[in-house]
XYZ file of C-alpha atoms in Angstrom:
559
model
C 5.776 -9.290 14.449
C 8.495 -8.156 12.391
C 10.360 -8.158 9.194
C 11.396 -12.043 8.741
C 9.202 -15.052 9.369
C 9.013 -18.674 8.690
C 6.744 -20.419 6.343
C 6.204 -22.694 9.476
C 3.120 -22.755 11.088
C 5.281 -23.396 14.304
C 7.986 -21.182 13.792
C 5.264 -18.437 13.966
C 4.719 -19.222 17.146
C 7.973 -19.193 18.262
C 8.116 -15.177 18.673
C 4.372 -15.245 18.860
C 3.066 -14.849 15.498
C 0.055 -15.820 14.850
C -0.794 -18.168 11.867
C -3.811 -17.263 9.714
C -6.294 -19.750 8.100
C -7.993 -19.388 5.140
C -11.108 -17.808 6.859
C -9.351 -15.130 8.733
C -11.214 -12.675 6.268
C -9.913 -9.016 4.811
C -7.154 -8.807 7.244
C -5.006 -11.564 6.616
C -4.915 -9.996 3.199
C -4.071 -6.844 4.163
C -1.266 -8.398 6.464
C -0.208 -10.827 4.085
C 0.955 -7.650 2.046
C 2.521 -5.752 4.588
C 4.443 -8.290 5.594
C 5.496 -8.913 1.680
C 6.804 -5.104 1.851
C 8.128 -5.417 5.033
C 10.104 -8.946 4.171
C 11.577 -6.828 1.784
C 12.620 -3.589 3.443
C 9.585 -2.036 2.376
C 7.721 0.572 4.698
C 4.057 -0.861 3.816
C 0.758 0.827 2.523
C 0.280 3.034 5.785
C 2.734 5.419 5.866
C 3.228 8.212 8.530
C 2.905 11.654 7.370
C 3.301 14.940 9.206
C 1.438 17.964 8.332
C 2.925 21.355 9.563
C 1.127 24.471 8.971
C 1.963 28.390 7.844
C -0.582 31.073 6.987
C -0.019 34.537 5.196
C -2.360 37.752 5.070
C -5.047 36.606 7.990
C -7.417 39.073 8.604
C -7.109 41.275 11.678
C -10.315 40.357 13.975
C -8.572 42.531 17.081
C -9.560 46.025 17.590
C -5.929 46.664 19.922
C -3.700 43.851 18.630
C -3.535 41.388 16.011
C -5.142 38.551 15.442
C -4.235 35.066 18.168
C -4.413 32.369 15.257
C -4.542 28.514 15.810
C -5.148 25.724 13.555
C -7.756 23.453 13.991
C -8.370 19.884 12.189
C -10.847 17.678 11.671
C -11.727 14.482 9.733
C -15.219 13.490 8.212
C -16.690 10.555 9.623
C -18.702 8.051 7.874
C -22.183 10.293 8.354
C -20.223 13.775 7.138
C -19.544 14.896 10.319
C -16.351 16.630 11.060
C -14.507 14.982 14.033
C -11.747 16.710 15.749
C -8.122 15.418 15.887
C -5.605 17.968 16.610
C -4.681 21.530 17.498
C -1.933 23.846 17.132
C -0.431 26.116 19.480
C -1.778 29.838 19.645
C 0.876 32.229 17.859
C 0.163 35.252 19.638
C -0.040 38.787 17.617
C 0.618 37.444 14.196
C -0.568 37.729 10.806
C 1.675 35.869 9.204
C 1.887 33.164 11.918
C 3.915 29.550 11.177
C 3.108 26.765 13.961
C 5.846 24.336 15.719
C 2.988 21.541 16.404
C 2.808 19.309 13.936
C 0.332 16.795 12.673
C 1.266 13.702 11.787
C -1.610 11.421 10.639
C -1.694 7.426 8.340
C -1.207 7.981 4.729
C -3.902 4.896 3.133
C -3.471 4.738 -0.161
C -6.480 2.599 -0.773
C -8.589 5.763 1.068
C -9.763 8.764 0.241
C -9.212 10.948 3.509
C -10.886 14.210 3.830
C -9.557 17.039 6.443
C -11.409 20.083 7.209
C -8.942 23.159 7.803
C -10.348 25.520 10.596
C -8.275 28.631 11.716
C -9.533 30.312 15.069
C -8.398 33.847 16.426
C -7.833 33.042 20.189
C -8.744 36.326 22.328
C -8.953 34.253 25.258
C -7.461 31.204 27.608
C -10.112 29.207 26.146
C -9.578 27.646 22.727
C -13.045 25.843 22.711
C -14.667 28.967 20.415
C -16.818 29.490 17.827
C -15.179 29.515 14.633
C -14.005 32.675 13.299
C -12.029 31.996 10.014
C -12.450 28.698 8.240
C -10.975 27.241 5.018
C -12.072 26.028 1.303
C -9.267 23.769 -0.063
C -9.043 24.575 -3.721
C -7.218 21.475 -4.440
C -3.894 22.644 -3.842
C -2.198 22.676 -0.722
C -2.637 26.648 -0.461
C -5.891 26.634 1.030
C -8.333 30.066 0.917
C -9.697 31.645 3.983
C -12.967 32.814 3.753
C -14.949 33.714 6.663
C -17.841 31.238 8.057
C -20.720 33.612 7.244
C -18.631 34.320 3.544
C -18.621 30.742 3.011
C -20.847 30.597 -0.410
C -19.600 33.905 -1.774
C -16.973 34.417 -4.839
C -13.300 33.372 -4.344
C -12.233 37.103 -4.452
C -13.176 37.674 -1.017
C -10.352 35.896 0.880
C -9.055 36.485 4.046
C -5.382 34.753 3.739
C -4.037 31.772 2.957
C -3.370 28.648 4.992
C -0.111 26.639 3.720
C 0.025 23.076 4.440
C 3.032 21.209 4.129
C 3.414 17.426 4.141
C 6.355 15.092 4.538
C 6.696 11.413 5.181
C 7.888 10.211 8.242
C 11.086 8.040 8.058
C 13.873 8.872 10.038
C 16.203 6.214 8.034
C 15.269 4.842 4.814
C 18.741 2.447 5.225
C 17.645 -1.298 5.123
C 20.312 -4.067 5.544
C 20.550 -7.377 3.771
C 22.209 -10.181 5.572
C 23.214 -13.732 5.214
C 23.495 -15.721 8.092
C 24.868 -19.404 8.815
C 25.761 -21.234 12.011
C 28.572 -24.130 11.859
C 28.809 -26.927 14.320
C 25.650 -26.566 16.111
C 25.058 -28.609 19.312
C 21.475 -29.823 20.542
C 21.306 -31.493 24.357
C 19.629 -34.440 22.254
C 22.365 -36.225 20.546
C 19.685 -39.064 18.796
C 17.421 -35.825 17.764
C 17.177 -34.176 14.542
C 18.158 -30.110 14.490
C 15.714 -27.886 12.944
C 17.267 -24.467 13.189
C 15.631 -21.014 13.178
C 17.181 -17.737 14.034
C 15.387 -15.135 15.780
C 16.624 -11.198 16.071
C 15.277 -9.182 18.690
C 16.220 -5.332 19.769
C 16.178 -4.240 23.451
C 14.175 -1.377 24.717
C 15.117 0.443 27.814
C 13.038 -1.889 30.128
C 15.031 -4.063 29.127
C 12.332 -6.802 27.535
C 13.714 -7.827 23.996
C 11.212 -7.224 21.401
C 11.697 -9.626 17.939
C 12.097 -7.663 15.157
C 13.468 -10.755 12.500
C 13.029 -14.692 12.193
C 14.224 -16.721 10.064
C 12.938 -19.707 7.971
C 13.245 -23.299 9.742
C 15.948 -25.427 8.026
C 15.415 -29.365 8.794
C 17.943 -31.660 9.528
C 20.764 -29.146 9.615
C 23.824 -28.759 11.707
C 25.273 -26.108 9.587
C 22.296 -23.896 8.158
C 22.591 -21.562 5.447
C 19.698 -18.975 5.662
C 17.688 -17.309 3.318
C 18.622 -13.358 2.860
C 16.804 -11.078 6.135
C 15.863 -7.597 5.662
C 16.441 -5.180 8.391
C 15.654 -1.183 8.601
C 17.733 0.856 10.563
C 15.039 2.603 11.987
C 13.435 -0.782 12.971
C 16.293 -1.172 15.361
C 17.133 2.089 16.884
C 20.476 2.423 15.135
C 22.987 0.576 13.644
C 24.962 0.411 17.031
C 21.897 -0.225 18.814
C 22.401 -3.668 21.006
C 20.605 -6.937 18.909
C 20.123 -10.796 20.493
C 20.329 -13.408 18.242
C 19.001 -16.647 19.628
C 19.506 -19.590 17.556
C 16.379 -22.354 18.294
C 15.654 -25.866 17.279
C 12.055 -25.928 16.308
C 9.551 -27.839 17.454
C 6.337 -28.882 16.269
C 4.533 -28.002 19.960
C 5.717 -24.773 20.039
C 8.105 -25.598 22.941
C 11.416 -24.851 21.013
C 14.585 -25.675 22.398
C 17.383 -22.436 22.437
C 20.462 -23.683 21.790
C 22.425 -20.899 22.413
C 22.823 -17.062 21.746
C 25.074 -14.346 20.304
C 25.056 -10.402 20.902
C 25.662 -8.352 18.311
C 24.795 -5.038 16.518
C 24.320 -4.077 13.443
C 27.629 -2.550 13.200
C 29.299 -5.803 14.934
C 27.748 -7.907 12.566
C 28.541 -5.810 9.175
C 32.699 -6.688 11.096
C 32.357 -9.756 11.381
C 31.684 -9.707 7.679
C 34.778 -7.651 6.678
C 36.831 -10.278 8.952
C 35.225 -13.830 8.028
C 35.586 -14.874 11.355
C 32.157 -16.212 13.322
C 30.998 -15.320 16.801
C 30.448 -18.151 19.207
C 27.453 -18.285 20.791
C 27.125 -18.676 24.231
C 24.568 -20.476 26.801
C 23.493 -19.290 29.673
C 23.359 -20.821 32.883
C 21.246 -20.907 35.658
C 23.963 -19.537 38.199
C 22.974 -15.891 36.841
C 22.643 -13.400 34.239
C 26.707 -12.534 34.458
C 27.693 -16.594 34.117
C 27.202 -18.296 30.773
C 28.632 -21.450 29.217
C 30.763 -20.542 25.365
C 29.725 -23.188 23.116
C 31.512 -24.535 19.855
C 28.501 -23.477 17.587
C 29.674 -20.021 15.484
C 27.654 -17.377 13.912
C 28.644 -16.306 10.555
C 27.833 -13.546 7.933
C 28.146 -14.388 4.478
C 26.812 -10.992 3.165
C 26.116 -7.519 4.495
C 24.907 -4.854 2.256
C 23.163 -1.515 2.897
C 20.801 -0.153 0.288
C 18.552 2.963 0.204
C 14.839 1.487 0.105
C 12.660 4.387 -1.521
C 9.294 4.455 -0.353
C 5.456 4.769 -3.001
C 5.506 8.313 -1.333
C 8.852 9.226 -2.572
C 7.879 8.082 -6.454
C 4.362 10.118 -5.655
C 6.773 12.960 -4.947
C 9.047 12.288 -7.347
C 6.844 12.817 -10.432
C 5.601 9.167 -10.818
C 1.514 8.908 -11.598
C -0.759 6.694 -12.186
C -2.712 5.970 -14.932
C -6.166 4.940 -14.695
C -8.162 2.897 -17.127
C -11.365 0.957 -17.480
C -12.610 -1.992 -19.504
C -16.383 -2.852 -19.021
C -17.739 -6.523 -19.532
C -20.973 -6.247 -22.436
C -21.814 -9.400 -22.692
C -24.943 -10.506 -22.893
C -25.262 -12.824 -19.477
C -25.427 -9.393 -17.960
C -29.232 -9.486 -19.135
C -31.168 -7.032 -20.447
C -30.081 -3.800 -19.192
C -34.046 -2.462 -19.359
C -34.940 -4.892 -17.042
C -34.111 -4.272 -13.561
C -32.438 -7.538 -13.251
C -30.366 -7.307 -15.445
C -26.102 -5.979 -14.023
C -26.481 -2.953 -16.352
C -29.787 -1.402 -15.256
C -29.563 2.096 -14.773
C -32.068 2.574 -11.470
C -33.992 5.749 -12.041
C -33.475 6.652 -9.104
C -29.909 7.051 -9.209
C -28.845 4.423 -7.445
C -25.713 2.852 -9.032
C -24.597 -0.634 -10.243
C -22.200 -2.664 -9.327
C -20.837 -1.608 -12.863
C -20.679 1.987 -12.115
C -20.221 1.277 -8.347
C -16.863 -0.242 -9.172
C -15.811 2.734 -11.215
C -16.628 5.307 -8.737
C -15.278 3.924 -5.771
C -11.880 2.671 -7.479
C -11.906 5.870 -10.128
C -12.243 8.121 -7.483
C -9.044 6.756 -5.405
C -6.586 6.700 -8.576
C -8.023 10.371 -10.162
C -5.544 12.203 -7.349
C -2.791 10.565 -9.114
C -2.967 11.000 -12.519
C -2.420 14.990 -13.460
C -4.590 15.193 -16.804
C -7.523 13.115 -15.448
C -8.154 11.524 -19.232
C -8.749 8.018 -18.598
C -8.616 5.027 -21.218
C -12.117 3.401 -21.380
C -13.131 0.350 -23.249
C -15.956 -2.113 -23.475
C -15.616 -6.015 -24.788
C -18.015 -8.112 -25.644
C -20.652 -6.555 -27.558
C -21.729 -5.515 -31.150
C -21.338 -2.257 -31.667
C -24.300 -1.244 -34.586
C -23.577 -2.828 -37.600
C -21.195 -4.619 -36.859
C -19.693 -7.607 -35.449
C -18.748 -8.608 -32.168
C -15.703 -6.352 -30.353
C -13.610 -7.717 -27.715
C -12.016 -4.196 -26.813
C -13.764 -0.760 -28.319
C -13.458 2.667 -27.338
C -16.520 3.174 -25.118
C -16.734 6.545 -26.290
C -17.617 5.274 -29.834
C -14.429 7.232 -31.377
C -12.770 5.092 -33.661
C -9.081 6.653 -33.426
C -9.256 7.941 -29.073
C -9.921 5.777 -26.316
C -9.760 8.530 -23.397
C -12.483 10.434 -21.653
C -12.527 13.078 -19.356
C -12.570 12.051 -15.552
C -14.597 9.635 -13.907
C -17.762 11.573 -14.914
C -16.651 11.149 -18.296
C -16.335 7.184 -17.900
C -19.949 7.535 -16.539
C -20.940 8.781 -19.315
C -20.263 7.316 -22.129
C -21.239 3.774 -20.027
C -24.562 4.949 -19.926
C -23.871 5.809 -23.877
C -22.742 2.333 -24.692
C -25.424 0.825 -23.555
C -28.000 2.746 -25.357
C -25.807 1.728 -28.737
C -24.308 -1.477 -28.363
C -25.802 -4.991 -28.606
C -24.843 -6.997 -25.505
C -23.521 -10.384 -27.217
C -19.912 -13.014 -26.275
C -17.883 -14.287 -25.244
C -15.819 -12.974 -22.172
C -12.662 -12.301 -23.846
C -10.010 -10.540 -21.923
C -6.399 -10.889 -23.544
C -7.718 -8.152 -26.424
C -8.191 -5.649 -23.302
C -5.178 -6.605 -21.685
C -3.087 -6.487 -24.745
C -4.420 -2.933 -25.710
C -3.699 -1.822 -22.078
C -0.033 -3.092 -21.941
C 0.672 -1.464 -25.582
C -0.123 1.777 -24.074
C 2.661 0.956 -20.779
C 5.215 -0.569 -23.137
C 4.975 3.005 -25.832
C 4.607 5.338 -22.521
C 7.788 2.971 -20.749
C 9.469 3.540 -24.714
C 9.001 7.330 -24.483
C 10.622 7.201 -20.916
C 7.553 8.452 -19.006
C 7.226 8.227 -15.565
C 3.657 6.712 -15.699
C 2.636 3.138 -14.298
C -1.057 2.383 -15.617
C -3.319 0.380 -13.490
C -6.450 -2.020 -15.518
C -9.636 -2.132 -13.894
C -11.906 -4.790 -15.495
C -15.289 -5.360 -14.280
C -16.769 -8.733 -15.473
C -19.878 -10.839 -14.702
C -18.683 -14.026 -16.107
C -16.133 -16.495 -15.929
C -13.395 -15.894 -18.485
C -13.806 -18.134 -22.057
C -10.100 -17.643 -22.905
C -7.963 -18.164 -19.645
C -5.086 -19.869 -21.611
C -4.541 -16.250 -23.905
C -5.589 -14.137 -20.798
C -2.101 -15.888 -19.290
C -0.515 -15.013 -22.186
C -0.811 -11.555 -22.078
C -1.044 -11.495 -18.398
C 2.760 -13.293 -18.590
C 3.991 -10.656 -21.055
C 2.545 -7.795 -19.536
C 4.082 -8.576 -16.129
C 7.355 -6.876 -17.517
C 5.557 -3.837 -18.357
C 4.788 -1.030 -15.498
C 0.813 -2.174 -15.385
C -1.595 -3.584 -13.019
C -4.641 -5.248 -12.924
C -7.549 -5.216 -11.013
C -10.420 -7.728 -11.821
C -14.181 -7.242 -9.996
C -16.553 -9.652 -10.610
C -19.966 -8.363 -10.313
C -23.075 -11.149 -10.473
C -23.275 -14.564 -8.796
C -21.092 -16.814 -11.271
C -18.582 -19.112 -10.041
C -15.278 -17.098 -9.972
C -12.652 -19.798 -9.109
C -11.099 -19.653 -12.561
C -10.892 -16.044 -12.034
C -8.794 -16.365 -8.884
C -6.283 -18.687 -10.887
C -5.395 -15.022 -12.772
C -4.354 -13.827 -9.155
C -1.223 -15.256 -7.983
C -2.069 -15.088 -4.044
C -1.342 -18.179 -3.791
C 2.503 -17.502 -4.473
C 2.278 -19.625 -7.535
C 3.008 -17.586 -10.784
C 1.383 -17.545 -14.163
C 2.981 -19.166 -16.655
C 2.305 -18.716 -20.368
C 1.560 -21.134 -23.010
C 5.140 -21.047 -24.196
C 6.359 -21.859 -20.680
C 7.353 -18.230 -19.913
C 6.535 -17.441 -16.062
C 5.410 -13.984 -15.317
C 7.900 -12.057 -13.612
C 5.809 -10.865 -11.015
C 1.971 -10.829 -9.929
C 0.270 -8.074 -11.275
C -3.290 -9.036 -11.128
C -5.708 -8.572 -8.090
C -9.406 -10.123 -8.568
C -12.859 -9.351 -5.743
C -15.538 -10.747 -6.301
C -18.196 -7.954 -5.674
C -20.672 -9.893 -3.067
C -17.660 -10.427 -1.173
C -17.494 -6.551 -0.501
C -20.821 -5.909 -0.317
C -21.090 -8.323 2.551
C -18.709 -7.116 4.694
C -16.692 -3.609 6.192
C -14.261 -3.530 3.280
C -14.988 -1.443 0.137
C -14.157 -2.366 -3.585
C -11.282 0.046 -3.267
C -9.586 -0.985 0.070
C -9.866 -4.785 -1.191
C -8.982 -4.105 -4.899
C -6.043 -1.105 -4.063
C -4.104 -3.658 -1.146
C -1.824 -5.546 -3.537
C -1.406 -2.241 -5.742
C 1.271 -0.148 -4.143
C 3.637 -3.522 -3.503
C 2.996 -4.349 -7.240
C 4.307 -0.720 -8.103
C 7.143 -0.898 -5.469
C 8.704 -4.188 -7.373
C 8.422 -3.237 -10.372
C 9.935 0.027 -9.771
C 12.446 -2.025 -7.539
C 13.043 -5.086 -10.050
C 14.658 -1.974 -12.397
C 15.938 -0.284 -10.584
C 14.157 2.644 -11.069
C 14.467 5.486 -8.547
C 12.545 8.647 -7.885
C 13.815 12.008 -8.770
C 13.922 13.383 -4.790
């Protein structure tokens, strides 16, 4: 509904939001954090991208001409299937052809998306051919042309290249922070109490006005001071682009009372600033549209700043990665992992765990951003042979390196762990936690541009929640996340205690409160239940997490 909204169930409704219970499901998570970034001048987790396209070297398939090439893209659906989803124009006698269409398609960072490439030679009005030329991405964005029937031969036998290019899509990356207050505001009801909202709406061409900003409701106040709104430039059209403020007194039935309005743009508003006067707002009447009553109530601006809001694409871009790592819970409530009842039983026939399912799906997702693929992996709560119990070891039994290669490489030496550890307790997480954030605070020391991101896969309820905060607390200054699944049937509800949805922050034994939220728990049956994967409910939180921290510093990409 737009970038500013009240905590008020109400004042939702009053530019038809739509308040969410508790059992509105994997959505109202998903919305709660967009509208977190959004509050903020963030762009979100789906982000626009455009793909234009260029080839070089295409094999000649015309006896009298060159070739007729066109572009052709597809997605995979859920059964493998390629699905079409856009064409390019036909570039007619080229080689060396470079396309004006463009495809612009959601960035989901919580997704893997796969596109299939195909290139067609076009002899004909029809475009609806068999294909000709298709391409092998060879995970760069210079794809290889081979032809269909040359599919499974050596890479040497190439046929050109296809060159995709991707940018984001944001015309204006500009976001505005404003103050507002009213003074001397009037209500029709002179033995009623004034609860005052704000609502900013653009107008489109049909002239309907479309609300783009809202306010919190302030009780009880005839001269209201509001919290700082967040506007984007591009939200609005432009910064001259015609806004409608209306000022409300909220009301509990939804029925809220406007008590007057004020027309402004952004531009106006950023003068009013410069000037310290106010803008009276004005009433209108039911004579007509041209006739309206001034009233004493003013507008004012009390700030008006401008900022450039970088987006999680433009630190991708930049140089920024992410760092994956693992810590696997060995305790022995996991039972037996020879029995098949057991969390840690390796199926025979190859059907995975919720241990390894976990580190697939979520590994899988966060490999594309890390550039040497070596990922820290650790296990807790076991004995490793002779000797005692180890709340955080190198799963790959190395006493002095903790990283393996890839994801295969964490599924590996899983499968090794178990074959050489004794499964024993307690659940123990600050050791894990505190290994993970020494690695962010020497990387942060050494002035990469890394952020790490914990994955910790549990079965049990955590023994030591009070030094778990702890670390949690004093890791929250460091660039790490955390992402907790809890596999098994145990009661988790100490678990989601560690994950501040609930807008209430940790805060350590010493009284220190964590400077942000940086864990994100799922309970594993919750997934399995329903549409959403592991990743998509794990990932949601992630890129917001990364965008304050980055944002809390100050920290900008190198674009």
């Amino acid at each position: 509904m737009g970038n500013c909204c009240s905590d008020d169930r109400g004042g939702r409704a009053a530019v038809g939001g739509t308040f969410r219970g508790a059992a509105s499901g994997a959505a109202a998570a998903n919305d709660a954090v967009d509208y977190y970034l959004k509050s903020r001048g963030f762009h979100g987790i789906f982000s626009q991208i455009e793909l234009s396209f260029s080839a070089t070297n295409l094999r000649d398939r015309d006896v009298l001409s060159k070739s007729d090439p066109m572009v052709v893209v597809y997605t995979k659906e859920r059964d493998g299937q390629p699905s079409e989803v856009f064409r390019t124009e036909v570039v007619l006698n080229s080689l060396n052809p470079t396309w004006i269409m463009k495809y612009t398609m959601t960035f989901q960072f919580e997704v893997v998306q796969t596109l299939l490439f195909h290139v067609y030679d076009v002899d004909t009005q029809f475009h609806d051919i068999d294909v000709k030329i298709l391409t092998r991405p060879n995970r760069s964005l210079t794809l290889d042309l081979v032809q269909k029937e040359d599919s499974t031969l050596s890479s040497h036998l190439r046929h050109g290249q296809l060159v995709v290019h991707a940018e984001e899509c944001i015309s204006s990356k500009t976001t505005t922070e404003m103050i507002l207050r009213c003074s001397d505001l009037e209500h029709k009801d002179l033995f009623s109490r004034i609860n005052p909202f704000l609502v900013i709406s653009k107008t489109v061409e049909s002239g309907i006005p479309i609300s783009v900003c809202k306010t919190e409701v302030l009780k009880n106040d005839h001269n209201p001071i509001w919290k700082p709104i967040f506007l984007n430039v591009q939200q609005v059209g432009s910064k001259d682009s015609p806004l409608v403020i209306d000022c409300y007194n909220f009301n509990s039935s939804g029925k809220h009372d406007l008590i007057g309005k004020v027309r402004k743009s952004l531009a106006d508003l950023e003068r009013l600033r410069s000037s310290g006067e106010g803008e009276n707002f004005f009433s209108p009447t039911a004579v007509g549209h041209d006739h309206k009553k001034v009233l004493k109530s003013q507008l004012f601006v009390d700030k008006f700043s401008e900022s450039i809001q970088y987006t999680f694409l433009d630190y991708l871009k930049g140089g920024c990665e992410l760092n994956f790592m693992v810590a696997i819970d060995f305790t022995a409530s996991n039972g037996n992992p020879r029995l098949p009842d057991s969390l840690h039983y390796l199926d025979p026939s190859g059907r995975l765990n919720a241990y390894q399912q976990a580190i697939v799906e979520v590994g899988e997702v966060l490999q594309f951003y890390d550039s040497d693929k070596r990922f820290p992996a650790w296990g807790f709560g076991a004995r490793p042979i002779d000797g005692p119990v180890s709340h955080c070891f190198n799963l790959n039994g190395s006493n002095n390196h903790c990283e393996v290669e890839g994801i295969q490489g964490i599924m590996m030496t899983y499968t090794s762990a178990l074959m050489n550890v004794s499964l024993a307790g307690p659940t123990l997480f600050g050791p894990v936690i505190s290994t993970a954030a020494l690695i962010a605070s020497q990387s942060l020391a050494n002035g990469g541009k890394k952020y790490f991101v914990l994955l910790i896969i549990t079965d049990g309820v955590v023994t030591d929640l009070q030094e778990t905060k702890d670390a949690i607390v004093k890791a929250s200054d460091l660039p790490l996340s955390i992402l907790i699944v809890g596999v098994g049937g145990a009661d988790f509800k100490e678990m989601e205690i560690l994950d501040a949805d609930n807008g209430e922050r940790l805060e350590s034994s010493t009284g220190r409160v964590a400077s942000r939220d940086i864990v994100q728990f799922v309970p594993f049956r919750n997934v399995q239940s329903g549409q959403i994967s592991v990743v998509q409910a794990l990932l949601a939180e992630l890129p917001s997490q990364f965008l304050t921290y980055m944002r809390s510093r100050d920290i900008q990409p190198s674009v």
